[in-house]
Each structure stands twice: as structure tokens, then as C-alpha cells.
Coordinates of C-alpha atoms in Angstrom, one line a residue:
Chain A
M1168 CA 176.0 104.8 85.3
S1169 CA 179.2 106.5 86.3
N1170 CA 177.4 109.3 88.0
V1171 CA 175.5 106.9 90.2
K1172 CA 178.7 105.4 91.4
L1173 CA 179.9 109.0 91.9
I1174 CA 177.0 109.7 94.3
D1175 CA 177.8 106.5 96.2
R1176 CA 181.5 107.3 96.4
L1177 CA 180.7 110.9 97.4
A1178 CA 178.3 109.7 100.1
K1179 CA 180.8 107.2 101.4
W1180 CA 183.6 109.8 101.5
L1181 CA 181.4 112.3 103.3
H1182 CA 180.1 109.5 105.7
L1183 CA 176.5 110.3 104.7
S1184 CA 173.6 108.4 106.1
D1185 CA 171.1 106.9 103.7
R1186 CA 168.7 109.8 104.2
A1187 CA 171.4 112.3 103.5
K1188 CA 172.4 110.4 100.4
D1189 CA 168.8 110.5 99.2
R1190 CA 168.8 114.3 99.8
L1191 CA 172.1 114.7 97.9
S1192 CA 170.7 112.7 95.0
S1193 CA 167.5 114.8 94.9
W1194 CA 169.5 118.0 94.7
L1195 CA 171.7 116.6 92.0
L1196 CA 168.6 115.7 90.0
I1197 CA 167.1 119.2 90.2
L1198 CA 170.3 121.1 90.0
P1199 CA 170.6 121.4 86.2
Y1200 CA 167.1 122.9 85.9
V1201 CA 167.5 125.2 88.9
F1202 CA 170.8 126.4 87.5
I1203 CA 169.2 127.4 84.1
F1204 CA 166.1 128.6 85.8
A1205 CA 168.1 130.9 88.1
G1206 CA 170.3 132.1 85.2
F1207 CA 167.6 132.9 82.7
I1208 CA 164.6 133.7 84.8
I1209 CA 165.4 134.7 88.3
I1210 CA 168.6 136.7 87.6
P1211 CA 167.2 138.7 84.7
I1212 CA 164.2 139.6 86.8
L1213 CA 166.5 140.7 89.6
I1214 CA 168.7 142.7 87.2
A1215 CA 165.6 144.4 85.7
F1216 CA 164.5 145.3 89.2
S1217 CA 167.8 146.7 90.3
L1218 CA 168.5 148.5 87.0
S1219 CA 165.1 150.2 87.2
F1220 CA 166.6 152.4 89.9
T1221 CA 169.5 153.5 87.8
Y1222 CA 170.5 155.5 84.8
Y1223 CA 172.2 153.1 82.4
D1224 CA 173.2 153.7 78.8
A1225 CA 174.7 150.2 78.3
I1226 CA 178.2 151.8 77.9
N1227 CA 179.0 153.6 81.1
P1228 CA 178.4 151.8 84.4
P1229 CA 174.9 152.2 85.8
E1230 CA 174.4 155.3 88.1
F1231 CA 172.0 155.2 90.9
A1232 CA 168.9 157.3 90.2
G1233 CA 166.5 156.4 92.9
M1234 CA 162.8 156.5 91.9
Q1235 CA 163.6 158.9 89.0
N1236 CA 162.7 156.4 86.3
Y1237 CA 159.3 155.7 87.9
V1238 CA 158.7 159.4 88.4
F1239 CA 159.6 160.1 84.7
M1240 CA 157.2 157.3 83.6
V1241 CA 154.3 159.0 85.2
T1242 CA 155.2 162.7 84.8
G1243 CA 157.7 162.9 81.9
D1244 CA 156.9 160.1 79.4
E1245 CA 153.9 161.6 77.7
Q1246 CA 153.4 158.5 75.5
F1247 CA 153.4 156.2 78.4
V1248 CA 150.4 157.8 80.1
K1249 CA 148.6 158.9 77.0
N1250 CA 149.1 155.8 74.8
I1251 CA 151.0 152.9 76.3
I1252 CA 149.0 152.3 79.4
P1253 CA 145.5 152.7 77.7
N1254 CA 146.6 150.5 74.8
T1255 CA 148.1 147.8 77.1
L1256 CA 145.0 147.8 79.3
K1257 CA 142.6 147.6 76.4
Y1258 CA 144.6 144.9 74.7
A1259 CA 145.1 142.9 77.8
L1260 CA 141.5 143.2 79.0
I1261 CA 140.1 142.0 75.7
V1262 CA 142.7 139.4 74.7
G1263 CA 143.3 137.9 78.1
P1264 CA 139.8 137.3 79.4
G1265 CA 138.4 137.2 75.9
G1266 CA 140.9 134.5 74.7
F1267 CA 140.2 132.6 77.9
A1268 CA 136.4 132.7 77.5
L1269 CA 136.7 131.8 73.9
S1270 CA 138.9 128.9 74.7
F1271 CA 136.5 127.6 77.4
F1272 CA 133.4 127.8 75.2
M1273 CA 135.1 126.2 72.3
A1274 CA 136.4 123.5 74.5
W1275 CA 133.0 123.0 76.1
M1276 CA 131.2 122.7 72.7
L1277 CA 133.9 120.3 71.5
S1278 CA 133.3 118.1 74.5
Q1279 CA 129.7 117.8 73.5
I1280 CA 130.4 116.1 70.2
Q1281 CA 131.9 112.8 69.2
A1282 CA 135.6 112.0 69.5
T1283 CA 136.5 111.8 65.8
P1284 CA 135.1 115.1 64.6
R1285 CA 136.3 116.7 67.9
K1286 CA 139.8 115.6 67.1
Y1287 CA 139.8 117.4 63.7
L1288 CA 137.9 120.5 64.9
S1289 CA 140.2 121.0 67.8
L1290 CA 143.2 120.7 65.6
L1291 CA 141.8 123.4 63.3
L1292 CA 141.3 125.7 66.3
Y1293 CA 144.7 125.0 67.8
A1294 CA 146.6 125.4 64.5
P1295 CA 146.7 129.3 64.5
S1296 CA 148.5 129.3 67.9
M1297 CA 151.2 127.2 66.3
V1298 CA 152.1 129.5 63.5
G1299 CA 154.4 131.9 65.3
A1300 CA 154.9 135.6 65.2
I1301 CA 156.7 135.8 61.8
L1302 CA 154.2 133.8 59.9
V1303 CA 151.4 135.8 61.5
T1304 CA 153.0 138.9 60.2
I1305 CA 153.2 137.7 56.6
L1306 CA 149.6 136.5 56.7
W1307 CA 147.9 139.5 58.2
R1308 CA 150.1 142.0 56.5
S1309 CA 149.0 140.8 53.1
L1310 CA 145.4 140.5 54.2
F1311 CA 145.3 144.1 55.6
N1312 CA 147.7 145.5 53.1
G1313 CA 147.1 149.2 52.6
S1314 CA 147.1 149.2 48.8
E1315 CA 144.2 148.1 46.7
S1316 CA 145.8 144.7 46.3
G1317 CA 145.3 143.9 50.0
Y1318 CA 142.6 141.3 50.3
I1319 CA 140.4 143.2 52.7
N1320 CA 140.8 146.4 50.8
A1321 CA 140.1 144.6 47.5
F1322 CA 137.0 143.0 48.9
L1323 CA 135.7 146.4 50.3
L1324 CA 136.5 148.2 47.1
D1325 CA 134.9 145.5 45.0
N1326 CA 131.7 145.7 46.9
D1327 CA 131.7 149.5 46.9
F1328 CA 131.9 149.7 50.7
I1329 CA 134.8 152.2 50.4
E1330 CA 136.2 154.4 47.7
A1331 CA 139.9 154.5 48.4
P1332 CA 141.9 151.7 50.1
I1333 CA 142.3 152.0 53.8
Q1334 CA 145.8 152.2 55.3
F1335 CA 144.8 149.6 58.0
L1336 CA 148.3 149.0 59.4
Q1337 CA 149.4 152.6 59.4
S1338 CA 146.3 154.3 60.7
P1339 CA 146.0 154.8 64.4
E1340 CA 142.3 154.0 64.4
Y1341 CA 142.7 150.4 63.1
L1342 CA 146.1 149.1 64.3
L1343 CA 145.2 148.2 67.9
N1344 CA 141.9 146.6 66.9
I1345 CA 143.6 144.5 64.2
M1346 CA 146.2 143.4 66.8
I1347 CA 143.3 142.3 69.1
I1348 CA 141.7 140.3 66.3
V1349 CA 145.0 138.6 65.4
S1350 CA 145.7 137.8 69.0
L1351 CA 142.3 136.3 69.6
W1352 CA 142.6 134.3 66.4
S1353 CA 145.7 132.6 67.8
S1354 CA 144.6 132.5 71.5
M1355 CA 143.5 128.9 71.5
G1356 CA 146.8 127.5 72.7
I1357 CA 148.0 125.1 75.4
G1358 CA 145.4 126.5 77.9
F1359 CA 142.6 125.6 75.5
L1360 CA 144.0 122.0 75.2
A1361 CA 144.2 121.8 79.0
M1362 CA 140.6 122.9 79.4
L1363 CA 139.4 120.5 76.8
A1364 CA 141.1 117.6 78.6
G1365 CA 139.7 118.9 81.9
I1366 CA 136.1 119.0 80.7
L1367 CA 136.4 115.5 79.2
N1368 CA 137.7 114.2 82.5
V1369 CA 134.9 115.4 84.7
N1370 CA 133.5 112.3 86.4
P1371 CA 130.2 111.5 84.6
E1372 CA 128.6 110.4 87.9
L1373 CA 128.7 114.0 89.0
Y1374 CA 126.2 114.9 86.3
E1375 CA 123.9 112.1 87.3
A1376 CA 124.1 113.3 90.9
G1377 CA 123.5 116.9 89.8
R1378 CA 120.4 115.8 87.9
I1379 CA 119.0 114.1 90.9
D1380 CA 119.8 117.3 93.0
G1381 CA 117.6 119.3 90.6
I1382 CA 119.9 120.8 88.0
K1383 CA 117.7 121.8 85.1
N1384 CA 119.7 123.1 82.2
R1385 CA 123.1 123.1 80.6
F1386 CA 124.0 126.5 82.1
Q1387 CA 123.4 125.3 85.7
E1388 CA 125.4 122.2 84.8
I1389 CA 128.4 124.3 83.6
F1390 CA 128.4 126.5 86.7
Y1391 CA 127.6 123.9 89.3
I1392 CA 129.5 120.9 88.0
T1393 CA 131.8 121.4 85.1
I1394 CA 133.6 124.5 86.2
P1395 CA 134.1 123.5 89.9
S1396 CA 135.3 120.1 88.8
M1397 CA 138.0 121.5 86.5
K1398 CA 139.1 124.5 88.4
P1399 CA 142.8 123.5 88.2
Q1400 CA 142.6 123.4 84.4
M1401 CA 140.7 126.6 84.3
L1402 CA 143.4 128.3 86.4
F1403 CA 146.1 126.9 84.1
G1404 CA 144.2 128.1 81.1
A1405 CA 143.7 131.6 82.6
V1406 CA 147.5 132.0 83.3
M1407 CA 148.4 130.7 79.9
A1408 CA 145.9 133.1 78.3
V1409 CA 147.4 136.1 80.0
V1410 CA 151.0 135.0 79.2
G1411 CA 150.1 134.2 75.6
A1412 CA 148.5 137.6 75.2
F1413 CA 151.6 139.4 76.3
N1414 CA 153.9 137.2 74.3
M1415 CA 151.8 138.2 71.2
G1416 CA 152.2 141.8 72.1
E1417 CA 155.0 142.2 69.6
I1418 CA 152.7 141.9 66.6
G1419 CA 151.8 145.5 66.6
V1420 CA 155.4 146.4 65.7
L1421 CA 155.6 143.5 63.3
L1422 CA 152.4 144.4 61.5
S1423 CA 153.1 148.1 61.1
G1424 CA 156.8 147.5 60.5
V1425 CA 158.0 150.2 62.8
N1426 CA 158.7 150.7 66.5
P1427 CA 157.1 152.9 67.9
T1428 CA 154.0 152.1 65.9
P1429 CA 152.3 155.0 64.0
Q1430 CA 151.5 157.6 66.6
Y1431 CA 152.0 155.0 69.3
S1432 CA 148.6 153.6 68.3
G1433 CA 149.5 150.0 68.7
S1434 CA 152.4 150.2 71.2
L1435 CA 152.1 148.1 74.3
I1436 CA 154.5 148.1 77.3
V1437 CA 156.4 145.2 75.7
N1438 CA 157.2 147.4 72.6
H1439 CA 158.0 150.4 74.8
V1440 CA 160.6 148.3 76.6
A1441 CA 162.2 147.3 73.3
D1442 CA 162.0 150.9 72.1
Y1443 CA 163.8 152.4 75.1
G1444 CA 166.1 149.4 75.6
F1445 CA 167.3 148.5 72.2
L1446 CA 166.7 151.7 70.1
R1447 CA 167.5 154.4 72.6
Y1448 CA 169.8 152.4 75.0
E1449 CA 168.1 153.8 78.1
M1450 CA 168.4 150.5 79.9
G1451 CA 167.5 151.9 83.3
Y1452 CA 164.2 153.3 82.1
A1453 CA 163.5 150.2 80.0
S1454 CA 164.0 148.1 83.1
A1455 CA 161.6 150.2 85.0
L1456 CA 159.1 149.6 82.2
S1457 CA 159.6 145.8 82.4
V1458 CA 159.1 145.9 86.1
V1459 CA 155.7 147.5 85.5
L1460 CA 155.0 144.9 82.8
F1461 CA 155.6 142.2 85.4
I1462 CA 153.2 143.8 87.8
V1463 CA 150.5 144.0 85.1
V1464 CA 151.0 140.3 84.1
Y1465 CA 151.1 139.3 87.8
A1466 CA 147.9 141.3 88.6
F1467 CA 146.1 139.5 85.7
S1468 CA 147.2 136.1 86.9
R1469 CA 146.3 136.8 90.5
F1470 CA 142.8 137.7 89.2
G1471 CA 142.7 134.2 87.7
H1472 CA 143.8 132.7 91.0
L1473 CA 141.0 134.6 92.8
L1474 CA 138.5 133.2 90.4
F1475 CA 139.7 129.6 90.2
G1476 CA 142.4 129.1 92.7
S1477 CA 142.1 126.7 95.6
D1478 CA 141.7 128.3 99.0
D1479 CA 145.3 128.2 100.2
Chain B
M362 CA 113.6 114.0 80.7
S363 CA 114.7 116.1 77.8
L364 CA 118.0 117.2 79.5
Q365 CA 121.0 116.1 77.4
G366 CA 123.4 117.2 80.1
T367 CA 125.3 114.0 80.6
Q368 CA 126.3 114.1 76.9
I369 CA 129.9 115.0 77.6
N370 CA 132.1 112.9 75.3
P371 CA 129.1 111.3 73.6
K372 CA 129.5 107.9 71.9
R373 CA 126.9 108.4 69.2
F374 CA 125.5 111.2 67.2
H375 CA 122.3 112.8 68.5
R376 CA 120.3 115.6 66.9
S377 CA 121.0 117.8 69.9
Q378 CA 124.7 117.9 68.8
L379 CA 123.8 119.6 65.6
K380 CA 123.7 123.1 67.1
F381 CA 127.3 122.7 68.3
Y382 CA 128.5 121.7 64.8
L383 CA 126.6 124.6 63.5
I384 CA 128.7 127.0 65.6
L385 CA 132.0 125.1 65.6
I386 CA 132.3 124.4 61.9
P387 CA 132.0 128.0 60.8
I388 CA 134.4 129.2 63.5
A389 CA 136.9 126.5 62.7
A390 CA 136.6 127.5 59.0
V391 CA 137.3 131.1 59.7
M392 CA 140.2 130.2 61.9
M393 CA 141.6 128.1 59.1
L394 CA 141.2 130.7 56.3
P395 CA 144.5 132.5 57.0
I396 CA 146.4 129.2 57.0
L397 CA 144.8 128.2 53.8
Y398 CA 145.8 131.5 52.4
I399 CA 149.5 130.9 53.2
F400 CA 149.3 127.6 51.4
S401 CA 147.6 129.1 48.5
Q402 CA 149.9 132.1 48.3
A403 CA 153.0 130.0 48.5
L404 CA 151.9 127.9 45.5
K405 CA 150.8 130.8 43.3
P406 CA 152.7 131.6 40.1
L407 CA 153.7 135.2 39.5
D408 CA 150.8 136.1 37.2
E409 CA 148.3 135.0 39.8
L410 CA 150.1 137.0 42.5
M411 CA 149.7 140.1 40.3
L412 CA 146.1 139.5 39.6
F413 CA 143.6 142.2 40.5
P414 CA 141.2 141.8 42.1
P415 CA 143.3 139.2 44.0
R416 CA 142.0 135.7 44.1
F417 CA 142.1 133.8 47.4
L418 CA 142.8 130.4 46.1
V419 CA 145.6 129.3 43.8
Q420 CA 144.5 128.2 40.3
K421 CA 147.6 126.7 38.8
P422 CA 149.8 125.7 41.7
T423 CA 153.6 125.8 41.2
L424 CA 156.7 125.2 43.3
R425 CA 158.4 128.2 41.7
N426 CA 158.3 130.3 44.9
L427 CA 160.1 127.6 46.8
E428 CA 162.7 127.4 44.1
M429 CA 163.1 131.2 44.1
L430 CA 163.5 131.2 47.9
V431 CA 166.4 128.9 47.6
R432 CA 168.0 130.9 44.8
T433 CA 167.5 134.3 46.5
A434 CA 169.2 133.1 49.5
T435 CA 172.2 131.9 47.5
E436 CA 172.6 135.3 45.9
T437 CA 172.9 137.0 49.3
G438 CA 175.9 134.9 50.0
I439 CA 174.6 132.6 52.7
P440 CA 172.7 129.5 51.4
L441 CA 169.3 128.9 52.8
T442 CA 170.5 125.5 54.0
V443 CA 172.9 127.1 56.5
Y444 CA 170.0 128.8 58.3
L445 CA 167.9 125.7 58.2
F446 CA 170.9 123.6 59.5
N447 CA 171.3 126.1 62.3
S448 CA 167.6 125.9 63.2
V449 CA 167.6 122.1 63.1
V450 CA 170.8 121.9 65.3
V451 CA 169.5 124.4 67.8
A452 CA 166.1 122.7 68.0
S453 CA 167.4 119.2 68.4
V454 CA 170.0 120.1 71.0
A455 CA 167.4 122.2 72.9
I456 CA 164.9 119.3 72.8
T457 CA 167.4 116.8 74.1
L458 CA 168.7 118.9 76.9
N459 CA 165.3 120.2 77.9
L460 CA 163.8 116.7 78.0
T461 CA 166.6 115.5 80.2
M462 CA 166.5 118.4 82.5
T463 CA 162.8 118.7 83.0
M464 CA 162.5 114.9 83.5
L465 CA 165.1 114.9 86.3
A466 CA 163.5 118.0 87.9
G467 CA 160.0 116.8 87.5
Y468 CA 160.8 113.4 89.1
A469 CA 162.6 115.0 92.0
L470 CA 159.7 117.5 92.5
S471 CA 157.1 114.8 92.4
K472 CA 158.6 111.7 94.1
K473 CA 161.5 112.8 96.2
H474 CA 161.2 114.4 99.6
F475 CA 163.7 117.1 100.4
K476 CA 163.8 120.5 102.0
G477 CA 162.9 123.2 99.6
R478 CA 161.0 121.0 97.2
D479 CA 157.7 122.8 97.7
T480 CA 159.3 126.2 97.5
I481 CA 161.0 125.4 94.2
F482 CA 157.7 124.1 92.8
K483 CA 155.9 127.2 94.0
I484 CA 158.5 129.5 92.4
N485 CA 158.3 127.4 89.2
Q486 CA 154.5 127.8 89.2
A487 CA 154.8 131.5 89.6
A488 CA 157.2 131.6 86.7
L489 CA 154.5 130.2 84.5
M490 CA 153.6 133.9 84.3
F491 CA 157.0 134.8 82.9
V492 CA 157.0 136.7 79.7
P493 CA 160.5 136.3 78.1
I494 CA 160.3 139.3 75.8
A495 CA 160.0 141.5 78.9
V496 CA 163.5 140.7 80.1
A497 CA 165.3 140.6 76.8
I498 CA 167.7 143.3 78.1
P499 CA 168.7 141.7 81.4
T500 CA 169.0 138.4 79.6
F501 CA 171.4 140.0 77.2
L502 CA 173.5 141.2 80.2
V503 CA 173.5 137.6 81.6
I504 CA 174.7 136.3 78.2
V505 CA 177.5 138.9 77.9
N506 CA 178.7 138.0 81.4
A507 CA 178.5 134.3 80.8
N508 CA 180.7 134.9 77.8
I509 CA 178.4 133.1 75.4
L510 CA 177.5 136.0 73.2
D511 CA 177.5 135.1 69.5
T512 CA 177.7 131.4 70.1
Y513 CA 175.2 128.5 69.5
I514 CA 174.9 128.2 73.3
A515 CA 173.3 131.7 73.3
H516 CA 170.6 130.3 71.1
I517 CA 169.8 127.4 73.3
L518 CA 170.3 128.2 77.0
P519 CA 167.7 131.0 77.3
L520 CA 165.0 128.7 75.8
L521 CA 165.8 125.9 78.2
A522 CA 164.3 127.7 81.1
M523 CA 160.8 126.4 80.5
P524 CA 158.7 126.4 83.6
V525 CA 155.7 125.0 81.9
G526 CA 157.6 121.9 80.9
V527 CA 158.7 121.1 84.4
F528 CA 155.2 121.8 85.6
L529 CA 153.5 119.4 83.1
I530 CA 156.0 116.6 83.7
K531 CA 155.7 117.0 87.5
Q532 CA 151.9 116.9 87.4
F533 CA 152.1 113.8 85.1
I534 CA 154.5 111.9 87.4
D535 CA 152.3 112.7 90.3
Q536 CA 149.8 110.2 88.8
L537 CA 152.2 107.3 88.9
P538 CA 151.7 105.2 92.0
N539 CA 154.4 105.6 94.7
E540 CA 154.4 101.8 95.2
I541 CA 156.2 101.0 92.0
I542 CA 159.0 103.4 92.9
E543 CA 159.2 102.2 96.5
A544 CA 159.4 98.6 95.3
A545 CA 162.2 99.4 92.9
R546 CA 164.0 101.3 95.6
I547 CA 163.8 98.4 98.0
D548 CA 165.3 96.2 95.2
G549 CA 168.3 98.6 95.4
A550 CA 167.6 100.7 92.3
T551 CA 169.1 104.2 92.3
D552 CA 167.2 107.3 91.2
L553 CA 168.7 107.3 87.7
H554 CA 167.8 103.7 87.4
I555 CA 164.2 104.3 88.5
I556 CA 163.9 107.2 86.1
R557 CA 165.3 105.3 83.1
K558 CA 163.5 102.0 83.6
I559 CA 160.2 103.0 85.2
V560 CA 159.4 106.7 85.0
V561 CA 160.5 107.5 81.5
P562 CA 158.5 104.7 79.8
L563 CA 155.4 105.7 81.8
T564 CA 155.8 109.4 81.2
K565 CA 156.1 109.3 77.4
P566 CA 153.1 111.4 76.6
A567 CA 154.3 114.2 78.9
L568 CA 157.8 114.0 77.4
A569 CA 156.4 114.1 73.9
T570 CA 154.4 117.2 74.8
V571 CA 157.5 119.0 76.2
A572 CA 159.4 118.0 73.1
I573 CA 156.7 119.7 71.0
L574 CA 156.6 122.8 73.1
T575 CA 160.4 123.1 73.0
F576 CA 160.3 122.7 69.2
Q577 CA 157.7 125.3 68.8
A578 CA 159.6 127.7 71.0
T579 CA 163.0 127.2 69.4
W580 CA 161.9 126.8 65.8
S581 CA 160.0 130.1 65.6
N582 CA 162.2 132.0 68.0
L583 CA 163.5 135.4 66.8
I584 CA 164.9 136.9 70.0
T585 CA 168.1 135.0 70.3
S586 CA 169.2 135.7 66.6
Q587 CA 168.2 139.3 66.9
F588 CA 169.9 140.2 70.2
Y589 CA 172.4 137.6 71.2
I590 CA 174.0 136.6 67.8
N591 CA 176.1 138.9 65.7
T592 CA 177.5 136.6 63.0
D593 CA 175.0 136.1 60.1
V594 CA 176.0 132.5 59.5
K595 CA 175.1 131.6 63.0
K596 CA 171.6 132.9 62.8
T597 CA 168.5 130.7 62.4
F598 CA 165.9 130.2 59.7
A599 CA 163.2 132.1 61.6
F600 CA 165.5 135.2 61.6
Y601 CA 166.3 134.9 58.0
M602 CA 162.6 134.8 57.3
S603 CA 161.9 137.8 59.3
T604 CA 164.5 139.8 57.3
L605 CA 162.9 138.5 54.1
T606 CA 159.4 139.7 55.1
S607 CA 160.6 143.1 56.2
T608 CA 162.5 143.9 52.9
V609 CA 160.0 142.6 50.4
E610 CA 156.9 144.2 51.8
F611 CA 155.9 146.0 48.6
S612 CA 157.0 143.7 45.9
V613 CA 154.3 141.3 44.7
A614 CA 156.8 138.6 43.9
G615 CA 158.1 138.9 47.4
Q616 CA 154.8 138.0 48.9
G617 CA 155.0 134.6 47.2
L618 CA 158.5 134.1 48.6
A619 CA 157.5 135.1 52.1
A620 CA 154.5 132.7 52.0
A621 CA 156.8 129.9 50.8
A622 CA 159.2 130.6 53.7
G623 CA 156.2 130.8 56.0
L624 CA 155.2 127.3 54.9
I625 CA 158.6 125.9 55.8
M626 CA 158.2 127.5 59.2
F627 CA 154.7 126.2 59.8
I628 CA 154.6 122.7 58.4
P629 CA 157.0 121.0 60.8
N630 CA 155.0 122.3 63.8
L631 CA 151.8 121.1 62.3
V632 CA 153.1 117.7 61.4
I633 CA 154.7 117.1 64.8
F634 CA 151.6 118.2 66.5
I635 CA 149.3 115.9 64.5
V636 CA 151.5 112.9 65.0
M637 CA 151.6 113.5 68.8
Q638 CA 148.1 114.8 69.3
S639 CA 146.9 112.0 71.6
N640 CA 150.0 112.3 73.8
V641 CA 149.4 116.0 74.2
M642 CA 145.8 115.5 75.3
D643 CA 146.9 112.8 77.7
T644 CA 149.4 115.2 79.3
M645 CA 146.9 118.0 79.4
S646 CA 144.4 115.9 81.4
H647 CA 147.0 116.0 84.3
S648 CA 147.8 119.7 83.8
G649 CA 145.8 121.1 86.7
V650 CA 147.4 123.6 89.1
K651 CA 146.7 122.4 92.7

């Protein structure tokens, strides 16, 4: 307890009142986290923001470039306008809301069955989100392998659906869709668990009251009672779905094995940042891209707030 | 009335539940297939890996792939155990530090009154939307300037900033009655005393959840080894695995190896989660954003 004595001694030395001592203690408690939080979240975001207005090759000191990076993004970076933005929007619009809706309906159905089977089924649904990007790569790469020994190809060939194996992970038509499937597969993460807990904790009396007030079917019940009673968990689930989607964004590169992905077909903003930042060392432009990424993620989360947030 | 609407968390089986099973079981089965595949692939002997058309399930399971995995690693100069050791050290230090930090911060944000408290919590809440990959470059600059490039610290510190952990613990502590804490304070207990004797024992489910989340984040983390560590012997098992999967793409034998390595990655996550499942659900019921 030496640090407790330390606070006491410090307080005595500074002639602090009890209230001031309390405040000092509060700050000491929160300081370690605030320190790390500032160092690895706030400062990197600020650096990204300020570097986005510079030209920086990671060797020479950054040179101020004004809005040049942002202008280049729209006018000069052909891939960004033609592929990156459409890919990111398609991916995010399907995986974000789709993963969220899937989580909710799975959670809701699970809430309608008994506790023991629910426990096992929810474990099965949660398991894919635990496997991590690398394992995901191994798995889906061998399932979608482009040779005839790939499982999907072997199945299609065997049943005469196709005549030659399809290069799933190298062909522009397939890659983004496979990424979406894989991301939806692993989308039942922590937000799903929160929603499941939220549904189970809705006060049962509300349903009784709803029935007396004339609620006729399950859909009305979901919309008038379940969702309003678990708005906080819905919001948490929505935010986590969006963040999860973007954290999975790397899989396109992992699946195809190259960055940029074949003809940029599976490249999202996340991959474009890594491409410019770590392969071309154009840190200024990469930072501008990450600022745009933040705006996209923020916009999606705001949308969740609009739907489920409390009124403040 | 035929309405089954109040059947949330039913105690007994009723025919009306059948339709949910009918939808849930096939979906759960499909979700499980890839994981089953990893198990099956990891245990396949070489001749079954070469089989065409490939068979999904293993016929004669063998541990040969795991053995091979250990041997291949030795031939590259750095034994597999070094990478595993690094991963275990990084994960355990990260869990210890993260639990301490988030506990202190969660308690202060929930039960203490000081200027700036609400602001800090609001910023933390906004940071739930933070996507770490997006700032890998600026984080690299922070690490260079903090002089921790190529050290174990560079593995750990970036992963300690976990807003969702603080968020979950704070929400959980909110449910503890203020009276217990006030009573202890009147008896002269300091904050650290209150945390250790009262709050920690009552917050166990949330702490367990944060421990799981930290483990999942550190155990499968690639970014730190890729970008912030230069020396091979300091890299983690997850990184070693990713190099394995990228080099053996076309060799059939390699697929068995990769699957075996994948199992070593996945099983600890699965086991820890199963053991702690009830704690996680308990934490999640307080996880609402207000």
C-alpha cells in the first residue's frame, strides 16, 4: 500500500483539502489509461491528420503540401475513385448493416429457445469471430483454391457445374464477394453477445403489458417492445459491427496474397493505406487516406446513433 | 390466445420453438463447417491431403502435421517454442497490465466525481469506433519516437489502448450500489483498498471478459510483429504462422502444416471462451451505451 501513503503524504505536503485529495486520487487512478490512450489512439489520429497535409516519404522531414493529397485523391488517384471507394462502400454497406441484422436475428431466435441448447448454438455462432485473420486465410484459401484440388472447385467440377477450375481468389469478379461472405461468416462477435444478453434482459412484464395494449404478433412485439427496451445494446452492437467490418478489411489482401489485390478488385481503403504507406512510403498521402477512412467509419457509427441513440 | 410472445428465455420446450431450431441448427452447422475443416485438415496424413477429389473429413487421423510443424521450424533456425514463448509472454503481460489499468480507470469513471470525467468517458466511447489498422503508420512514428522499436514493449503497449475494455468495466461497476462504497469510505478505506476488497471481487465477470478480449487481440495480432519488430527471435507465433501460410501456398503438404498451426492459434481462444462463457454473458448484459 505504499502508493496510498504516497497520496496521503503528497496531500499533506500540498496542504490539500479532503476534496482535493479525492480529486488527486481520481486522477492518479485514471492516469495510466489516459496515458496509453493518448499515446496510441489520440496522438496517432492527430499525426495522421497533420501528415495528411504534407508530402512525407518517411526519410526526409515532412513538407507542407496543403490540400494536395486530398485533391490528388479525387483527381489523380484513378484507382481510388474507380475501385477503392466503390469497393469500400459495397463492402461496408453489406457487411456492416448485414452483419448487424444477422446478429440481431440470430440473437432474437436464440432468445426464443431454452437455455442449454442456446448456450451451445450461440457458441457455434460466436466461434468464427474468434478465429482471427490468419486462420481465416488458411481456411478460405484452401476452400476457394484456384486449382482443381480446391474444395469448392472440386465440388463444382465433380457435379459438372463447370468445366475448368475457377480462379476464385485471383479473378476480379469473385474476390470482393468472397470477402463479403467471409466477413459475414465471422460477423457474430461481441456485438452479437451484447444483443443476446440485451434481449434476455428485457423485463417480461413489458410483454404482458404489450399484450394487454393490443400487440398481436411477434413482429409488433419486436418493434414496439424488444428493440426499444434494448436500444443501448443495439447501439453497441451497431458500432461493433461497423468496426469489426473494417478490421476484417485486410482479408482481401490475405486471401489473394498480394496488395494491391488483382486489378484492385478487393482493395478497400484499409489496404490502400497500407499500399501507399508501407510499400510506396508516401506517408502523407497514406495519412490522408486514413483520415477519409475515419470519416467513413464515423459516418456509419453516427448512422447507428441516429437509429438507436438516446436523444442527447 | 395463441400468441407465444412472452416466450423469451422459455423454461420448457414447446412445439412453437421448433421453427427456430429449424433455422438455427442449419445456420450454426454451416458456420461450423470451416472450423471443422481446419481440425480435419490438421489431422490428415499426407496421402489424404493429396487425395482427389478431396475429402472433407479425415479418415485416419494422425499427429504427423504437428510433428512436422515443430521440425520445420527447427530447420529454419528458430525453434517454434521461441515464437510460442514470445506470444505467451506478450499475452500474459498484456492481460495483467490491461486488467489493472482498465479496472482503475473503470472505477474512477464510474464511482468518482471529478472534473473531466464525463468528457473522458465520452471520448472513450467515441474511440470504440477506432480501427487500429488505419493508424498503423502514425503508431509506428509514436513507437520510433518513444524509443521502443524492436522491443517487447512495442508488442504490448499499442494493444493496451482498449476502449471497449474500459467501457465494459465502467458499465459493469455502474451496477454496484454506491452505498457499499460510501460505507467503506466512511470507515476510512482508500480508493485502492475499496477497489481491491470490494470492487474487484464483485466485478469478476467483467474482468474475465476483458481478459478474454485482450487475449484474443494479442494472441492473433500480426501488426506489431510486422511493423514494429525487426528481430526474428522477438516475433510472435501469429507472425510465424502468417509466413508459413504465405510460403507454402501451393504445396499440398504445406496445407496440413498450416492447418495444424491454425489449430494451435484457435484452440486457446476457444477453450478460454468456453470456460468463461457465463462471465462474458453476465458482462454483456450491462454493455449498453447510455
